[in-house]
Short mmCIF file of C-alpha atoms and ligand atoms in Angstrom, two decimals:
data_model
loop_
_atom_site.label_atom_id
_atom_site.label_comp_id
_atom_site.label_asym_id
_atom_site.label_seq_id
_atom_site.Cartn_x
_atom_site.Cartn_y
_atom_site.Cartn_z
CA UNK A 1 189.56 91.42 51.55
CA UNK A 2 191.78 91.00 48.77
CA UNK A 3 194.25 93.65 47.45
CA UNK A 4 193.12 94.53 43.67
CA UNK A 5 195.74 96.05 41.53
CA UNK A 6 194.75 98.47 39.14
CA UNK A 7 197.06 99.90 36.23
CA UNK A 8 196.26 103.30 35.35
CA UNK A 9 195.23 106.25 37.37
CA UNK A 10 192.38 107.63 34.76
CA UNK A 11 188.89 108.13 34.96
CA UNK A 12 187.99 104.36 34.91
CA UNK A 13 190.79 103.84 37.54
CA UNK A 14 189.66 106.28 39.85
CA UNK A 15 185.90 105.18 39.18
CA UNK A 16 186.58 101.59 39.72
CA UNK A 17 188.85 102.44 42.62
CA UNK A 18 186.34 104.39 44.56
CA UNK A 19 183.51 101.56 44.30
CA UNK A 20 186.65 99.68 45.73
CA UNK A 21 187.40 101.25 48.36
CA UNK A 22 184.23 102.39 49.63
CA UNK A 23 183.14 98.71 49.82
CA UNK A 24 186.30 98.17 51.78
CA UNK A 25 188.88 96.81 49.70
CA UNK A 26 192.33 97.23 49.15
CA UNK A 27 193.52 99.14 46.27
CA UNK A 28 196.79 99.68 44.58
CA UNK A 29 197.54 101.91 42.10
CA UNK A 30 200.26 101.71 39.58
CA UNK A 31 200.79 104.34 36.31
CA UNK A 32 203.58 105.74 34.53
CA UNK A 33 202.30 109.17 36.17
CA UNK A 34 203.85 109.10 39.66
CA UNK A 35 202.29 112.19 40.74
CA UNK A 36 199.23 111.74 39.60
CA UNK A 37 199.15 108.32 40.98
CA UNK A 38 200.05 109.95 44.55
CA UNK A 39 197.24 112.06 44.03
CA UNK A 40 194.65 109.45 43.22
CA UNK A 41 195.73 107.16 45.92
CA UNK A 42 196.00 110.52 48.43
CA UNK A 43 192.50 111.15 47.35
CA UNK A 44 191.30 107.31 47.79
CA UNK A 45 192.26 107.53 51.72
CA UNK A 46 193.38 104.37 53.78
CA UNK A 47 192.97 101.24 51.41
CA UNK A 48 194.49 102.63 48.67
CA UNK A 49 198.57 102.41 47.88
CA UNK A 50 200.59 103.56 44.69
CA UNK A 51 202.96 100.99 43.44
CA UNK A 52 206.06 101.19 40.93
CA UNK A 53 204.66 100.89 37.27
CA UNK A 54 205.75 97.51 35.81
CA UNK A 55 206.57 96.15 39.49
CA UNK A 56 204.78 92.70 40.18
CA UNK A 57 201.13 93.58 41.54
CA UNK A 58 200.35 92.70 44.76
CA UNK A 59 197.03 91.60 43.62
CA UNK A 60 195.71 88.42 41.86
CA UNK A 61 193.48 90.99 40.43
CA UNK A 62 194.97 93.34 37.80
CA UNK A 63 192.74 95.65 35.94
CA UNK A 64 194.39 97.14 33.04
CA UNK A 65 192.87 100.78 33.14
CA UNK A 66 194.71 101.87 30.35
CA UNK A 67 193.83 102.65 26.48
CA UNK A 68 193.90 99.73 24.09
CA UNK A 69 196.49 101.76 22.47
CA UNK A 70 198.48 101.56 24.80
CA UNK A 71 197.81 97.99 26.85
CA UNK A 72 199.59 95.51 24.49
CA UNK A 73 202.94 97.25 24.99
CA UNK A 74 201.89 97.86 28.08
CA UNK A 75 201.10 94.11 28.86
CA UNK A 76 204.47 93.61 27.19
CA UNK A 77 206.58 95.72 28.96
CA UNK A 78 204.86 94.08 32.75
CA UNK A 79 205.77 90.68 31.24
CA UNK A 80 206.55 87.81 33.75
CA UNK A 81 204.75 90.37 36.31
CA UNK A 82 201.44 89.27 35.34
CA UNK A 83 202.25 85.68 35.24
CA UNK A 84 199.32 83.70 37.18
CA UNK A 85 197.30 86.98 37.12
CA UNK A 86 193.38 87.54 36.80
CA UNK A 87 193.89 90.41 34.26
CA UNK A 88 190.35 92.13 33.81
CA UNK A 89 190.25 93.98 30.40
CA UNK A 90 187.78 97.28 30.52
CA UNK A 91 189.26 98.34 26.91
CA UNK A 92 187.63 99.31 24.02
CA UNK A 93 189.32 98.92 21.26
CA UNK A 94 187.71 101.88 18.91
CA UNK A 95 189.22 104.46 16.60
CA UNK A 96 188.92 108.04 18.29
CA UNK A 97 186.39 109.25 15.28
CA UNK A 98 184.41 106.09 16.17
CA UNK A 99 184.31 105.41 12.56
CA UNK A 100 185.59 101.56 13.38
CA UNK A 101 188.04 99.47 15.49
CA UNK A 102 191.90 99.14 16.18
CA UNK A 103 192.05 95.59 16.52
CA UNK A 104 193.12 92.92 13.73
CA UNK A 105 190.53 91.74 11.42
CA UNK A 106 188.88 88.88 12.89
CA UNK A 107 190.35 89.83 16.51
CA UNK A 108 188.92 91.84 19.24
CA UNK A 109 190.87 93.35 22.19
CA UNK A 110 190.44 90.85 24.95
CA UNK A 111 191.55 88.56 22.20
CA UNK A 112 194.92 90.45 21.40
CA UNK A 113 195.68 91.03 25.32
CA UNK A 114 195.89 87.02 25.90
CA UNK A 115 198.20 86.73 23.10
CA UNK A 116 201.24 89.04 25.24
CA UNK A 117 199.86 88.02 28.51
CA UNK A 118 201.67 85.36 30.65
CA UNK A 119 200.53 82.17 29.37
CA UNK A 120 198.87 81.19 32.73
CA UNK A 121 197.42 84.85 33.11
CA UNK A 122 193.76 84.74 32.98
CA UNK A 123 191.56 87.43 30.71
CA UNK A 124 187.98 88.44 31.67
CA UNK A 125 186.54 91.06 29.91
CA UNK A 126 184.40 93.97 32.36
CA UNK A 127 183.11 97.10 33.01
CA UNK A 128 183.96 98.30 29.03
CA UNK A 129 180.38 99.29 28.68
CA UNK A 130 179.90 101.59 31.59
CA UNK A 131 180.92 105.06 31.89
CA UNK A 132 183.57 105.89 34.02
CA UNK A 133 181.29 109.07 35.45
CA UNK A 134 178.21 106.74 35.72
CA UNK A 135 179.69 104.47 37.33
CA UNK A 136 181.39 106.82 39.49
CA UNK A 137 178.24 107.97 40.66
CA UNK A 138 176.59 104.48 41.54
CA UNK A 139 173.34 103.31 41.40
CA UNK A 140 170.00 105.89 40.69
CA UNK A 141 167.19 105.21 42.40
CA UNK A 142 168.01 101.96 43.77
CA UNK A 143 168.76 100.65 40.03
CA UNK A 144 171.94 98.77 40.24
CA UNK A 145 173.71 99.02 36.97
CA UNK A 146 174.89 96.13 34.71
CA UNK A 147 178.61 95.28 34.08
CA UNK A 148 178.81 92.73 31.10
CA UNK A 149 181.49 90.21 31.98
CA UNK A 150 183.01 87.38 29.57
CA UNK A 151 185.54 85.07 29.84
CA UNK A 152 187.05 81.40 28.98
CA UNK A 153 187.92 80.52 32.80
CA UNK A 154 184.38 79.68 34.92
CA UNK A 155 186.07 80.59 38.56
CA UNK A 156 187.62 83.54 37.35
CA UNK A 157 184.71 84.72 36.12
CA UNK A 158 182.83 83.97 39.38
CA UNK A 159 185.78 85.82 41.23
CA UNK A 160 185.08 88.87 39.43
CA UNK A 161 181.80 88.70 39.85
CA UNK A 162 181.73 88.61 43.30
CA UNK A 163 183.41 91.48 43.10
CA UNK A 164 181.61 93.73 40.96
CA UNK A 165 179.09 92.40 43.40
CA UNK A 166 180.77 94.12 46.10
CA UNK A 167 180.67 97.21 44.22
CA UNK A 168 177.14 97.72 44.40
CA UNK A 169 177.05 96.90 40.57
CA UNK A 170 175.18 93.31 39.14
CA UNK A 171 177.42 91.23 37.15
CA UNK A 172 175.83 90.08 34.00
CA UNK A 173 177.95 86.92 32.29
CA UNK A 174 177.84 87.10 28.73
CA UNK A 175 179.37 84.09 28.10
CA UNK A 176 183.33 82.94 26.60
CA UNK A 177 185.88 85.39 25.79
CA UNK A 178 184.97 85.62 22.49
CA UNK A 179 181.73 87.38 23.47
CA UNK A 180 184.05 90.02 24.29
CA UNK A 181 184.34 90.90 21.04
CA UNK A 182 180.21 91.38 21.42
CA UNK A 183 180.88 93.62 24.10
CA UNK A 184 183.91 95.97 22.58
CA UNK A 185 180.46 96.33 19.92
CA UNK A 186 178.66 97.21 22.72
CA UNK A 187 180.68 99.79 23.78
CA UNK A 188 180.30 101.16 20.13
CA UNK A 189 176.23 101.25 20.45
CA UNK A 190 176.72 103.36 23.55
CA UNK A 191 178.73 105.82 21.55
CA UNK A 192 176.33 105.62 18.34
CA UNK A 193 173.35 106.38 21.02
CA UNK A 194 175.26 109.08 23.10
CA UNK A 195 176.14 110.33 19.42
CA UNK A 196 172.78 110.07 17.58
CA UNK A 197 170.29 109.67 20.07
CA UNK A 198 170.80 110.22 23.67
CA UNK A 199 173.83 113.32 23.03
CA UNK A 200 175.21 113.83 26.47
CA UNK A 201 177.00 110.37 28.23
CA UNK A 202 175.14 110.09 31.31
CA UNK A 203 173.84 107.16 30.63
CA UNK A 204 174.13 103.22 30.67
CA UNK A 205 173.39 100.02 28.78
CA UNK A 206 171.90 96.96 31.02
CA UNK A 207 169.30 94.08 30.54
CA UNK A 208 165.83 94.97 32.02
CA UNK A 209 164.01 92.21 32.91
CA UNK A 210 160.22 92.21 32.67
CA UNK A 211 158.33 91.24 35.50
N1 LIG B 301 186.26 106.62 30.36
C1 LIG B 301 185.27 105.77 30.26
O1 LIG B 301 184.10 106.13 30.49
C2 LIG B 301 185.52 104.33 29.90
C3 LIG B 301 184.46 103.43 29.97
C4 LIG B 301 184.67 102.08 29.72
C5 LIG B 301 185.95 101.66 29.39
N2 LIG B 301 186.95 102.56 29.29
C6 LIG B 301 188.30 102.05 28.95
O2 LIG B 301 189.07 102.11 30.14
C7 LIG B 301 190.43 102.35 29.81
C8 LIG B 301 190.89 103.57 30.60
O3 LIG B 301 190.08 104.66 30.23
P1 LIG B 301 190.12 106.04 31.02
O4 LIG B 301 188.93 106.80 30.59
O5 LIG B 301 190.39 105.79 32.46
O6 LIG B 301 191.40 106.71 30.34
P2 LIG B 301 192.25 107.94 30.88
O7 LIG B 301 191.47 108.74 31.84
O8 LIG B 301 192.79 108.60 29.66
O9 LIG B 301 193.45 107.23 31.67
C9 LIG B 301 194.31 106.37 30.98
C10 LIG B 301 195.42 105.88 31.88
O10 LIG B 301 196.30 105.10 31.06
C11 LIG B 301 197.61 105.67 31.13
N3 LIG B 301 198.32 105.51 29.85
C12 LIG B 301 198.00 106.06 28.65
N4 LIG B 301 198.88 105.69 27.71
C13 LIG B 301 199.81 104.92 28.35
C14 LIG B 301 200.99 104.27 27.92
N5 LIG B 301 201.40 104.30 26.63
N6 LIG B 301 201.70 103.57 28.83
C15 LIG B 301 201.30 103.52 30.13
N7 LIG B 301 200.18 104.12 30.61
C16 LIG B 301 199.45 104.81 29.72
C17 LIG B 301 197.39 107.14 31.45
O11 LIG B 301 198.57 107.67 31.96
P3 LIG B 301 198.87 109.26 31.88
O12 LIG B 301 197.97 109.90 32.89
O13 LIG B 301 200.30 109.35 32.18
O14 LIG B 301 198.52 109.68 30.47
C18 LIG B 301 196.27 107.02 32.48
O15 LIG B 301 196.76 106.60 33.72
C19 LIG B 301 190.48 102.56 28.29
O16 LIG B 301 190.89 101.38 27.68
C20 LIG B 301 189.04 102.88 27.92
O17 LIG B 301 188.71 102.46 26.61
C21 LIG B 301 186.79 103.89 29.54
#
């Protein structure tokens, strides 16, 4: 299989890089962090490798497991490193009091990341609307759980499907990029339910379908 490159070595990183490596792919990590890097990829076992932060990635696949605080300049500062790259977006662009959203009026994140990306990088939004230690612990009782994808480019889309596939996980297409501004929303309903109705986050969103 593929390598997939993953910047950031948080919660989401490590989630998303367990899945990965369990179902047998190759992971690299790369953060600002080195040692805690080392001790995610130490932790991962064979499949996983730490890489230089802001090096090219060795994978076509680049998931950007950082805050959206952060990933513009982060995006920025990678540059010409992500040209040609299937970036996958899991941020959520919300203030930390929840009380409303980072991006530009009339923006959303996915939105804001294609506008420093490489021209030729590709964006799909995924996995924003899943908890990191949900999805960390995989499917209950046989249930796989729903990652929302969206995105502009058909193939990349179908590539990351396939791989959320391979994680155990069922893709759900939401439609063009600009439904990612639906689901950086969606991530805000999870909070307003883990906040008002649900109160603990052990829990996810997905479609159920009758029948
Ligand atoms: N946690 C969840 O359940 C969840 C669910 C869905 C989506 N997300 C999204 O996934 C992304 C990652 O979340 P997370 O929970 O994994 O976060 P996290 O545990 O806080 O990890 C964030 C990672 O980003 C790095 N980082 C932070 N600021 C940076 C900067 N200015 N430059 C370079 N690297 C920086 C951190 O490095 P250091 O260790 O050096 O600080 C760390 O490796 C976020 O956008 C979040 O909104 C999270």
């Amino acid at each position: 299989m593929s390598i997939i490159s993953i910047i950031g070595s948080g919660d989401m990183a490590a989630a998303i890089a367990g899945l990965a490596v369990k179902a047998g792919h190759a992971i690299e990590v790369a953060a600002r962090d080195t040692a805690k890097t080392r001790t995610l990829v130490d932790g991962l076992g064979a499949g996983a490798t730490a890489a230089g932060f802001g090096a090219v990635p060795a994978g076509d696949m680049v998931i950007l497991a950082v805050p959206y605080s952060a990933v513009l300049d982060v995006v920025k500062q990678y540059g010409e490193a992500l040209a040609g790259k299937l970036l996958i977006d899991i941020t959520n662009p919300i203030k930390s009091d929840f009380t409303g959203f980072l991006t530009p009026e009339n923006s959303f994140g996915a939105q804001e990341i294609a506008k420093v990306a490489p021209a030729n990088a590709v964006i799909v939004k995924a996995f924003n609307t899943q908890n990191a230690r949900v999805l960390a612990a995989g499917p209950v009782e046989g249930r796989q759980l729903d990652v929302f994808i969206a995105g502009d480019d058909a193939q990349a889309k179908a590539r990351v499907s396939a791989f959320i596939k391979s994680l155990g996980l069922r893709p759900m297409d939401a439609g063009k990029l600009f439904m990612a501004w639906t689901l950086e929303h969606a991530c805000m309903l999870w909070l307003g339910l883990m906040t008002h109705s649900v109160k603990h986050g052990n829990f996810s969103i997905g479609v159920n379908l009758p029948g």
